Coordinates of C-alpha atoms and ligand atoms in Angstrom, one line a residue:
Chain I
M1 CA 131.5 123.3 75.2
T2 CA 133.5 125.5 77.4
E3 CA 136.4 124.4 79.5
S4 CA 134.6 124.1 82.7
F5 CA 132.4 121.3 81.3
L6 CA 132.6 118.2 83.5
K7 CA 130.0 115.6 82.9
R8 CA 126.9 114.7 80.9
Y9 CA 124.1 112.4 82.1
S10 CA 121.6 111.5 79.3
F11 CA 118.1 110.0 79.3
D12 CA 116.0 108.8 76.3
I13 CA 112.5 110.0 76.3
V14 CA 109.8 108.1 74.3
A15 CA 107.0 110.0 72.6
N16 CA 103.5 109.5 73.9
D17 CA 104.7 107.2 76.7
F18 CA 102.7 108.7 79.6
I19 CA 103.6 106.0 82.0
A20 CA 107.3 106.7 81.8
A21 CA 106.7 110.4 81.5
G22 CA 108.5 112.2 84.3
K23 CA 111.0 109.4 85.1
G24 CA 113.9 111.1 83.2
S25 CA 113.6 114.4 85.0
S26 CA 112.9 112.7 88.3
T27 CA 116.2 110.7 87.9
I28 CA 118.0 113.9 87.2
K29 CA 116.5 115.5 90.2
N30 CA 117.3 112.7 92.6
L31 CA 120.8 112.4 91.2
L32 CA 121.5 116.1 91.8
K33 CA 119.9 115.9 95.2
S34 CA 122.1 113.0 96.2
M35 CA 125.1 115.0 95.0
G36 CA 124.2 117.7 97.4
I37 CA 123.1 120.5 95.1
E38 CA 121.4 123.4 96.9
A39 CA 117.7 123.2 97.5
N40 CA 116.6 126.3 95.5
L41 CA 118.5 125.1 92.5
I42 CA 116.9 121.6 92.8
R43 CA 113.6 123.3 92.5
K44 CA 114.5 125.1 89.3
I45 CA 115.9 122.0 87.8
A46 CA 112.9 119.9 88.9
I47 CA 110.4 122.3 87.3
T48 CA 112.3 123.0 84.1
S49 CA 113.5 119.4 83.3
Y50 CA 110.0 118.1 84.1
E51 CA 108.4 120.5 81.7
A52 CA 111.0 119.8 79.0
E53 CA 110.4 116.0 79.4
I54 CA 106.6 116.3 79.2
N55 CA 107.0 118.5 76.1
I56 CA 109.0 115.8 74.4
V57 CA 106.4 113.2 75.3
I58 CA 103.5 115.2 74.2
H59 CA 104.7 117.2 71.2
S60 CA 107.6 115.3 69.5
Y61 CA 108.5 112.0 68.0
G62 CA 110.9 111.3 70.9
G63 CA 114.2 112.6 72.0
Q64 CA 116.7 112.9 74.9
L65 CA 117.1 114.9 78.0
H66 CA 120.6 115.7 79.0
C67 CA 121.9 117.1 82.2
D68 CA 125.3 118.8 81.7
L69 CA 127.3 119.6 84.7
Y70 CA 129.8 122.4 84.7
E71 CA 132.0 123.8 87.5
D72 CA 129.7 126.8 87.8
K73 CA 126.4 125.9 86.2
I74 CA 124.0 123.1 85.3
V75 CA 122.5 123.0 81.8
I76 CA 119.5 120.9 80.9
V77 CA 119.4 120.2 77.2
S78 CA 116.2 118.8 75.7
Q79 CA 116.6 117.5 72.2
D80 CA 113.8 116.0 70.1
T81 CA 113.0 115.0 66.6
G82 CA 110.1 116.7 64.7
P83 CA 107.7 118.2 64.1
G84 CA 109.1 121.3 65.8
I85 CA 107.4 124.4 67.0
K86 CA 105.9 126.5 64.2
D87 CA 105.8 129.8 66.0
V88 CA 108.4 129.9 68.8
E89 CA 107.4 133.5 69.9
L90 CA 103.8 132.4 70.4
A91 CA 104.7 129.3 72.2
L92 CA 106.7 131.4 74.7
T93 CA 103.5 133.2 75.6
E94 CA 101.9 132.1 78.9
G95 CA 98.7 130.2 78.3
Y96 CA 99.3 129.3 74.7
S97 CA 99.1 125.6 74.1
T98 CA 99.0 123.3 71.1
A99 CA 98.2 120.3 73.2
T100 CA 95.2 118.3 72.1
E101 CA 92.1 117.9 74.2
S102 CA 92.9 114.4 75.2
V103 CA 96.3 115.4 76.5
R104 CA 94.8 118.4 78.4
E105 CA 92.5 116.0 80.1
L106 CA 95.4 114.2 81.5
G107 CA 96.4 117.4 83.2
F108 CA 99.2 118.3 80.8
G109 CA 99.6 121.0 78.3
A110 CA 98.1 123.9 80.0
G111 CA 100.4 126.1 78.0
M112 CA 102.8 126.8 80.9
G113 CA 105.6 124.6 79.5
L114 CA 108.0 127.0 77.8
P115 CA 107.1 130.2 79.8
N116 CA 107.8 128.2 83.0
M117 CA 111.1 126.9 81.7
M118 CA 112.1 130.5 80.9
K119 CA 110.9 131.8 84.2
Y120 CA 113.0 129.3 86.2
S121 CA 116.2 129.4 84.2
D122 CA 119.0 131.9 84.3
D123 CA 119.5 131.6 80.6
F124 CA 117.2 130.1 78.0
E125 CA 117.8 129.1 74.4
I126 CA 115.5 127.5 72.0
T127 CA 115.9 126.6 68.3
S128 CA 113.2 124.8 66.4
S129 CA 112.7 123.5 62.9
S130 CA 110.6 120.8 61.3
D131 CA 113.4 118.4 62.2
G132 CA 113.1 119.0 65.8
T133 CA 113.6 121.3 68.8
V134 CA 116.6 121.9 71.0
I135 CA 116.1 123.7 74.3
K136 CA 119.0 124.7 76.6
I137 CA 118.1 125.7 80.1
T138 CA 121.0 127.1 82.1
I139 CA 120.9 127.3 85.9
L140 CA 123.9 129.0 87.5
L141 CA 125.3 127.5 90.7
Chain C
M1 CA 118.5 114.3 119.7
N2 CA 116.1 112.4 121.9
F3 CA 115.0 108.9 121.1
S4 CA 111.5 107.7 121.2
I5 CA 111.9 104.3 119.6
M6 CA 113.5 101.5 121.4
F7 CA 114.9 98.5 119.8
D8 CA 115.1 95.0 121.3
K9 CA 118.1 93.3 119.8
D10 CA 117.0 89.8 120.9
K11 CA 113.8 90.0 119.0
C12 CA 115.3 91.1 115.7
K13 CA 115.6 88.3 113.1
C14 CA 117.1 90.5 110.4
C15 CA 114.1 90.0 108.1
T16 CA 114.8 93.3 106.3
N17 CA 111.2 94.5 106.5
C18 CA 112.0 97.7 108.4
I19 CA 115.0 98.8 106.3
K20 CA 112.9 98.7 103.2
R21 CA 110.0 100.6 104.6
C22 CA 111.9 103.3 106.3
P23 CA 111.2 106.4 104.2
T24 CA 114.5 108.0 104.9
Q25 CA 116.7 104.9 104.7
A26 CA 117.7 105.4 108.3
I27 CA 118.0 101.7 109.3
R28 CA 120.8 99.3 108.6
L29 CA 121.3 95.7 109.7
V30 CA 124.7 95.5 111.2
D31 CA 126.0 92.2 112.6
G32 CA 122.6 90.7 112.3
K33 CA 120.8 93.5 114.2
A34 CA 118.9 96.6 113.1
F35 CA 120.5 99.9 113.8
I36 CA 118.8 103.3 113.5
N37 CA 120.7 106.4 112.4
N38 CA 119.1 109.0 114.7
D39 CA 120.2 111.9 112.5
K40 CA 118.1 110.5 109.6
C41 CA 115.1 109.1 111.6
I42 CA 111.9 111.2 111.3
H43 CA 110.0 109.2 113.9
C44 CA 107.2 108.2 111.5
G45 CA 106.8 104.9 113.3
E46 CA 106.8 102.9 110.1
C47 CA 109.4 100.4 111.5
I48 CA 107.3 99.8 114.6
K49 CA 104.3 99.0 112.4
V50 CA 106.1 96.7 109.9
C51 CA 108.3 94.6 112.3
P52 CA 106.7 91.2 112.5
Y53 CA 108.6 90.4 115.7
N54 CA 107.8 93.6 117.6
A55 CA 111.4 94.4 118.0
Y56 CA 110.6 98.1 118.0
T57 CA 108.7 99.6 120.9
P58 CA 107.9 103.0 122.1
E59 CA 110.4 104.2 124.7
P60 CA 109.1 103.6 128.2
I61 CA 109.0 107.1 129.5
E62 CA 108.8 108.0 133.1
W63 CA 105.6 109.8 132.8
Y64 CA 104.0 107.5 135.3
E65 CA 106.4 108.5 138.1
E66 CA 106.0 112.1 137.1
M67 CA 102.3 111.8 137.3
H68 CA 102.1 110.2 140.7
F69 CA 105.2 111.4 142.5
S70 CA 106.0 114.7 141.1
S71 CA 105.4 118.1 142.7
Y72 CA 102.9 119.3 140.0
K73 CA 100.0 120.9 141.7
H74 CA 97.8 120.6 138.7
K75 CA 98.1 117.8 136.1
I76 CA 96.5 118.4 132.7
A77 CA 95.9 115.6 130.1
I78 CA 95.6 116.7 126.5
S79 CA 93.5 114.2 124.6
S80 CA 94.5 113.9 121.0
T81 CA 91.8 114.0 118.3
P82 CA 92.0 110.3 117.3
L83 CA 91.4 109.2 120.9
Y84 CA 87.6 108.9 120.7
G85 CA 87.9 106.5 117.8
Q86 CA 89.8 104.0 120.0
F87 CA 86.7 102.8 121.8
P88 CA 83.7 100.7 120.6
K89 CA 81.3 102.5 118.3
G90 CA 78.8 104.6 120.3
T91 CA 81.0 105.0 123.4
D92 CA 80.0 108.1 125.3
I93 CA 82.7 110.6 124.8
C94 CA 82.1 112.2 128.2
K95 CA 82.9 108.8 129.7
V96 CA 86.2 108.7 127.9
Q97 CA 87.1 112.0 129.4
N98 CA 86.1 110.8 132.8
S99 CA 88.3 107.7 132.4
I100 CA 91.2 110.0 131.7
L101 CA 90.6 111.9 134.9
K102 CA 90.4 108.7 136.8
L103 CA 94.0 107.9 135.8
G104 CA 95.0 110.8 138.1
F105 CA 94.7 113.9 136.1
D106 CA 93.1 117.1 137.5
S107 CA 91.7 118.3 134.1
V108 CA 91.4 117.2 130.5
Y109 CA 91.9 119.7 127.7
D110 CA 90.5 118.4 124.4
A111 CA 92.8 118.9 121.5
S112 CA 89.8 119.3 119.2
W113 CA 89.2 122.8 120.6
A114 CA 92.7 123.8 119.6
A115 CA 92.3 122.0 116.3
E116 CA 89.3 124.1 115.5
M117 CA 91.3 127.3 116.1
V118 CA 94.3 126.0 114.2
G119 CA 92.0 125.3 111.3
M120 CA 90.9 128.9 111.3
A121 CA 94.5 130.0 111.4
I122 CA 95.3 127.8 108.5
K123 CA 92.5 129.3 106.5
R124 CA 93.5 132.9 107.4
K125 CA 97.1 132.3 106.4
I126 CA 96.1 130.8 103.0
N127 CA 93.9 133.8 102.3
E128 CA 96.6 136.2 103.3
E129 CA 99.6 134.8 101.5
K130 CA 100.3 133.8 97.8
I131 CA 102.3 130.6 98.2
R132 CA 100.7 127.7 96.4
P133 CA 100.3 125.0 97.4
F134 CA 100.8 125.4 101.1
I135 CA 101.8 122.2 102.8
S136 CA 100.5 121.2 106.2
T137 CA 102.8 121.2 109.2
N138 CA 100.8 119.4 111.9
C139 CA 102.4 116.0 111.2
P140 CA 105.9 116.3 112.6
A141 CA 107.0 113.2 110.6
V142 CA 106.1 114.9 107.3
V143 CA 107.9 118.2 108.3
R144 CA 111.0 116.2 109.0
L145 CA 110.6 114.2 105.7
I146 CA 110.5 117.5 103.8
K147 CA 113.5 118.8 105.7
N148 CA 115.4 115.6 104.9
R149 CA 114.3 114.8 101.4
Y150 CA 112.6 117.9 100.0
P151 CA 114.4 120.9 101.3
S152 CA 113.4 122.8 98.2
L153 CA 109.8 122.7 99.5
M154 CA 110.5 124.2 102.9
D155 CA 109.0 127.5 101.9
H156 CA 105.7 125.8 101.1
L157 CA 105.2 124.7 104.7
I158 CA 102.4 126.6 106.2
L159 CA 104.2 126.9 109.6
I160 CA 101.2 127.0 111.7
K161 CA 101.6 125.2 115.1
E162 CA 99.9 121.9 115.5
P163 CA 96.9 121.6 117.8
M164 CA 98.9 119.7 120.4
V165 CA 101.0 122.8 121.0
I166 CA 98.2 125.3 120.9
A167 CA 96.1 123.1 123.2
A168 CA 99.0 122.8 125.7
M169 CA 99.5 126.5 125.6
L170 CA 95.9 127.3 126.2
A171 CA 95.4 124.7 128.8
R172 CA 98.4 126.0 130.7
E173 CA 97.2 129.6 130.5
K174 CA 93.8 128.6 131.7
A175 CA 95.1 126.7 134.7
K176 CA 97.5 129.5 135.6
K177 CA 94.8 132.0 135.7
K178 CA 92.1 130.0 137.3
L179 CA 94.2 128.4 140.0
D180 CA 96.8 131.1 140.4
L181 CA 99.7 128.7 139.7
K182 CA 103.2 129.1 138.3
D183 CA 104.3 127.4 135.2
D184 CA 106.4 124.7 136.9
E185 CA 103.5 123.8 139.2
I186 CA 101.5 122.6 136.2
G187 CA 102.3 119.4 134.4
V188 CA 100.9 119.0 130.9
F189 CA 100.7 115.4 129.5
Y190 CA 99.8 114.7 125.9
L191 CA 98.1 111.4 125.2
S192 CA 99.8 110.7 121.9
P193 CA 98.9 108.6 118.9
C194 CA 102.5 108.5 117.6
P195 CA 106.2 108.7 118.3
A196 CA 106.4 111.8 116.0
K197 CA 104.7 113.9 118.6
L198 CA 107.2 112.8 121.2
L199 CA 110.0 114.1 119.2
A200 CA 108.0 117.3 118.4
V201 CA 108.1 117.9 122.1
T202 CA 111.7 117.0 122.9
D203 CA 113.2 118.5 119.8
P204 CA 110.7 120.7 117.9
V205 CA 111.5 121.5 114.3
G206 CA 110.4 125.1 114.9
D207 CA 111.5 127.9 117.1
Y208 CA 108.6 127.4 119.5
K209 CA 108.0 126.2 123.0
P210 CA 106.0 122.9 123.0
Y211 CA 104.3 123.6 126.3
V212 CA 104.0 119.9 126.8
D213 CA 106.0 118.2 129.6
W214 CA 105.3 114.6 129.0
V215 CA 104.1 112.6 126.0
I216 CA 102.2 109.4 126.9
P217 CA 102.0 106.7 124.2
L218 CA 98.3 106.0 124.0
N219 CA 98.8 102.2 123.9
T220 CA 100.6 102.3 127.3
I221 CA 97.5 103.6 129.1
Y222 CA 94.8 102.1 126.9
G223 CA 94.1 99.2 129.2
E224 CA 93.6 101.4 132.2
L225 CA 91.4 103.7 130.2
Y226 CA 89.3 100.9 129.0
R227 CA 88.8 99.4 132.4
E228 CA 87.7 102.7 133.8
L229 CA 85.4 103.1 130.9
V230 CA 83.7 99.8 131.5
K231 CA 83.0 100.9 135.1
G232 CA 81.1 103.6 133.4
D233 CA 80.8 106.3 136.0
N234 CA 79.5 109.6 134.7
G235 CA 80.9 112.9 135.6
L236 CA 81.3 116.4 134.3
C237 CA 81.9 116.6 130.6
S238 CA 83.6 119.3 128.5
H239 CA 82.4 118.4 125.1
P240 CA 84.9 118.1 122.3
S241 CA 84.5 120.3 119.2
L242 CA 83.1 118.1 116.5
N243 CA 84.7 120.3 113.8
G244 CA 88.1 120.0 115.5
T245 CA 87.6 116.2 116.0
K246 CA 87.6 115.9 112.2
W247 CA 91.4 116.3 112.4
A248 CA 91.7 112.7 113.5
V249 CA 91.1 111.5 109.9
S250 CA 92.9 112.5 106.7
G251 CA 91.1 115.3 105.0
G252 CA 89.4 116.4 108.2
Q253 CA 91.9 119.2 108.8
S254 CA 91.1 120.8 105.5
E255 CA 87.4 120.3 106.0
S256 CA 87.4 121.8 109.5
A257 CA 89.3 124.8 108.1
G258 CA 86.5 125.2 105.5
L259 CA 88.9 124.7 102.5
T260 CA 87.6 123.6 99.2
N261 CA 90.6 123.5 97.0
Y262 CA 92.9 121.0 98.8
I263 CA 94.5 117.6 98.4
A264 CA 94.6 115.3 101.4
V265 CA 97.3 112.6 101.3
N266 CA 98.1 110.0 103.8
G267 CA 100.7 107.2 104.1
M268 CA 104.4 107.9 103.5
E269 CA 104.6 106.4 100.0
N270 CA 101.7 108.5 98.8
I271 CA 103.1 111.6 100.4
I272 CA 106.4 111.1 98.6
Q273 CA 104.7 110.9 95.3
I274 CA 102.7 114.1 95.9
L275 CA 105.7 116.0 97.2
D276 CA 107.5 115.0 93.9
E277 CA 104.6 116.6 92.0
V278 CA 104.8 119.7 94.1
E279 CA 108.6 119.9 93.5
N280 CA 108.0 119.6 89.8
G281 CA 105.8 122.6 89.9
N282 CA 102.6 120.7 89.3
L283 CA 100.2 121.7 92.0
T284 CA 100.4 125.5 91.9
N285 CA 96.6 125.5 91.3
V286 CA 95.9 123.9 94.7
D287 CA 95.7 125.9 97.9
Y288 CA 96.6 123.3 100.5
V289 CA 98.2 119.9 100.6
E290 CA 97.3 118.1 103.8
T291 CA 99.9 115.4 104.5
L292 CA 99.7 112.9 107.2
A293 CA 102.3 110.2 107.5
C294 CA 99.9 107.5 108.8
V295 CA 97.4 105.5 106.9
Q296 CA 94.0 107.4 107.0
G297 CA 95.7 110.1 109.1
C298 CA 96.3 110.3 112.8
V299 CA 93.7 107.5 113.4
G300 CA 96.5 105.3 111.9
G301 CA 99.1 106.5 114.4
T302 CA 101.5 103.8 115.7
F303 CA 100.5 104.2 119.3
N304 CA 96.8 103.8 118.6
V305 CA 95.2 100.5 119.4
I306 CA 92.3 100.1 117.0
N307 CA 92.7 99.5 113.2
P308 CA 92.7 102.8 111.4
F309 CA 89.7 102.1 109.3
I310 CA 87.6 101.0 112.2
A311 CA 88.8 104.0 114.2
Q312 CA 87.8 106.2 111.3
S313 CA 84.3 104.7 111.2
N314 CA 84.0 105.2 115.0
I315 CA 85.0 108.9 114.6
N316 CA 82.5 109.4 111.7
Y317 CA 79.8 107.8 113.9
I318 CA 80.6 110.4 116.6
L319 CA 80.5 113.2 114.1
G320 CA 77.2 112.1 112.7
N321 CA 75.4 111.2 115.9
T322 CA 76.5 113.8 118.5
K323 CA 75.2 117.3 119.1
D324 CA 78.0 119.8 119.1
E325 CA 77.8 121.2 122.6
S326 CA 81.4 122.4 122.8
I327 CA 82.3 125.7 124.3
I328 CA 85.7 126.9 123.2
E329 CA 86.4 129.7 125.7
E330 CA 89.2 131.2 123.7
L331 CA 87.3 131.4 120.4
D332 CA 86.3 135.0 120.9
E333 CA 90.0 135.9 121.2
F334 CA 90.9 134.2 117.9
D335 CA 91.6 137.4 115.9
E336 CA 93.7 138.9 118.6
M337 CA 95.6 135.6 119.0
Y338 CA 96.2 135.4 115.3
E339 CA 97.4 138.9 115.0
S340 CA 99.8 138.5 117.9
G341 CA 101.4 135.6 116.0
V342 CA 100.9 132.8 118.5
F343 CA 99.8 130.3 115.8
K344 CA 102.8 130.9 113.6
F345 CA 106.3 129.6 113.9
S346 CA 109.5 129.6 111.9
L347 CA 111.9 126.7 111.3
K348 CA 115.1 126.5 113.2
P349 CA 117.9 127.7 110.9
E350 CA 120.0 125.1 109.2
E351 CA 123.7 124.7 109.8
N352 CA 125.8 125.9 107.0
Q353 CA 127.0 123.1 104.8
G354 CA 129.9 124.7 103.3
K355 CA 130.6 125.6 99.7
F356 CA 129.4 123.2 97.0
N357 CA 132.0 122.0 94.7
M358 CA 130.7 120.4 91.5
K359 CA 134.0 118.7 90.6
E360 CA 134.2 116.9 93.9
A361 CA 130.5 116.0 93.9
I362 CA 130.9 114.3 90.5
I363 CA 134.0 112.4 91.5
K364 CA 132.2 111.2 94.6
R365 CA 129.1 110.2 92.6
E366 CA 131.2 108.4 90.0
K367 CA 133.0 106.4 92.7
I368 CA 129.7 105.3 94.2
K369 CA 128.5 104.5 90.7
E370 CA 131.6 102.4 90.1
I371 CA 130.9 100.4 93.3
Y372 CA 127.2 100.2 92.5
D373 CA 128.0 98.7 89.0
K374 CA 129.7 95.8 90.8
L375 CA 126.6 95.0 92.8
P376 CA 123.8 92.7 91.4
G377 CA 121.0 95.3 91.5
L378 CA 118.5 93.0 93.3
D379 CA 117.7 95.5 96.1
C380 CA 117.1 92.5 98.3
G381 CA 118.3 94.1 101.5
S382 CA 120.3 91.1 102.7
C383 CA 123.5 93.1 103.0
G384 CA 121.7 95.2 105.6
A385 CA 121.2 98.3 103.4
P386 CA 117.7 98.9 101.9
T387 CA 119.0 99.0 98.2
C388 CA 122.1 98.2 96.3
Y389 CA 122.7 101.9 95.8
A390 CA 122.5 102.5 99.5
H391 CA 124.9 99.7 100.0
A392 CA 127.3 101.3 97.5
E393 CA 127.1 104.6 99.4
D394 CA 127.8 102.7 102.7
I395 CA 130.9 101.1 101.1
Y396 CA 132.0 104.5 99.8
N397 CA 131.6 105.9 103.4
N398 CA 133.6 102.9 104.8
E399 CA 130.5 101.7 106.7
S400 CA 130.3 98.4 104.8
T401 CA 132.2 96.2 102.5
L402 CA 131.5 94.8 99.0
Y403 CA 131.2 91.2 100.2
N404 CA 128.5 92.1 102.7
C405 CA 126.4 91.6 99.6
V406 CA 125.3 88.0 100.0
V407 CA 124.7 87.5 96.3
L408 CA 128.3 88.5 95.4
R409 CA 129.6 86.3 98.2
A410 CA 127.6 83.4 97.0
N411 CA 128.8 83.9 93.4
K412 CA 132.4 84.1 94.6
I413 CA 132.1 80.9 96.6
T414 CA 130.6 79.1 93.6
E415 CA 133.4 80.4 91.4
E416 CA 136.1 79.3 93.9
G417 CA 134.5 75.9 94.1
R418 CA 134.9 75.4 90.3
Ligands
SF4_501 S1 110.7 105.8 112.7 FE1 110.5 106.0 110.5 S2 112.3 107.2 110.0 FE2 112.7 106.4 112.0 S3 113.8 104.4 111.7 FE3 111.6 103.9 111.9 S4 110.9 103.9 109.8 FE4 112.8 105.0 109.7
SF4_502 S1 99.9 111.3 110.8 FE1 99.3 111.9 112.9 S2 99.6 110.1 114.1 FE2 100.8 109.8 112.2 S3 102.9 110.5 112.6 FE3 101.7 112.2 111.7 S4 100.9 113.3 113.5 FE4 101.5 111.3 114.2
SF4_503 S1 121.9 92.5 96.0 FE1 123.6 92.6 97.4 S2 124.0 94.8 97.6 FE2 122.0 94.6 96.6 S3 120.6 94.7 98.4 FE3 121.0 92.5 98.0 S4 122.7 92.1 99.4 FE4 122.6 94.3 99.2

């Protein structure tokens, strides 16, 4: 981590728990709001961290959502265990979704997850293997 | 800032109902009495509704004196759309209008006419612009909630003036032309279902003129209206627009505008949940989110007299059993009016808040967290703040002290006693 790193807030995300789904990202959002972060950044963080959290709930065996605060940026790190994304390139295409029918019926998994995260971040990194996926979403202050 | 909510200290029993229901955490109990922070208050009227001791009341405004002793040559009453739901089912709407005139007005302008045109303007703007979802702006309490808690959603606001303002503008123009009067010779009085409209007149969120001179809380004249109604004289009637009257009830606004892909939410807690969804990017496939602070919409406004569900049923009865005989004189000019921009407005610019410093923000947050960790986490409200976290913030801001927490105090006494 670079020198300007200041603080990490972390939240555990449980796989398949659709009742708690959204609470982690919502806590991050409200925390940053109360800290006085600018409105248009809040929007980016709300959308990206929500998508990241829902992805963990739907597609992984569970993981964490971290909110790393730097002097000049905010980085949302989503970290989960297995099964990983087989074809990352494809998953980054708008409209592509591996969500099952039952999940889609809940209104999730329209295939906008990754593309949306990319769209609303200033820098976007993703690494995935069968052990899990790590996504880093950078939003500059 | 102008106030529209009065507080009677003698009636307050410090029950904590209001501090917990206030959507912006604007109320604190200090020295055993409630205290409203006017910078945070969005005039939703929730505190008036929930106080079991009626400690909150609408401000007694001098409209009565204005009406009877002022120099206005022509006094116009604007009737709000939920008004017709406030009388027994089947009440003749023409009689209601006549009762309003009997109070001393020279003419009645029905807000439903303006509502119908505002609905058309909403539809036009949705068709013209790409923003999704648009969020309604006719409930001033919601606009203020968004400004206060969801500033990131400000660019979703549709920014079309509310029917009250358009009605007042049109009524004024009409009177000016017809009677050859000057602006200050005309008095426009709005019969309001809520305190939010009062603030919308004295301190509008947008850069527009409200055109209304006085806002009359409906409950303060209800008795008089009712008594006149019972006398039952008939008179001339200018029929309300049924389509516009739909605005009284949640969802009616979207319906009157002919929208099909919309969500209608009412009640502050529900609105907060939906705004969270919008903020998370979830409702981009919806055209319009109609948001009304009161339960069931404006029929649930604090200054109304009749239970919102009964009022809604009364309005539905009118919609189902009345022939639409309304004549909206200005309807032909709608296109022209829309093009000229009279329906649109922009928000007043925000004051600059200075440069954000992450380091300082974290230090502040950690200090508050440190205080918060000492508190029991019961969110009981007994300290006068709505939650333990709010109390921690108050302590940080030197507005309260740790041992205002009754639980901590009790624990301390027990310990000292040992
Ligand atoms: S009117 Fe609404 S915002 Fe204002 S103090 Fe009462 S509950 Fe709070
Ligand atoms: S919903 Fe209607 S009555 Fe209630 S505060 Fe909003 S505008 Fe006023
Ligand atoms: S537990 Fe203490 S700090 Fe928390 S709300 Fe109750 S009195 Fe206030």
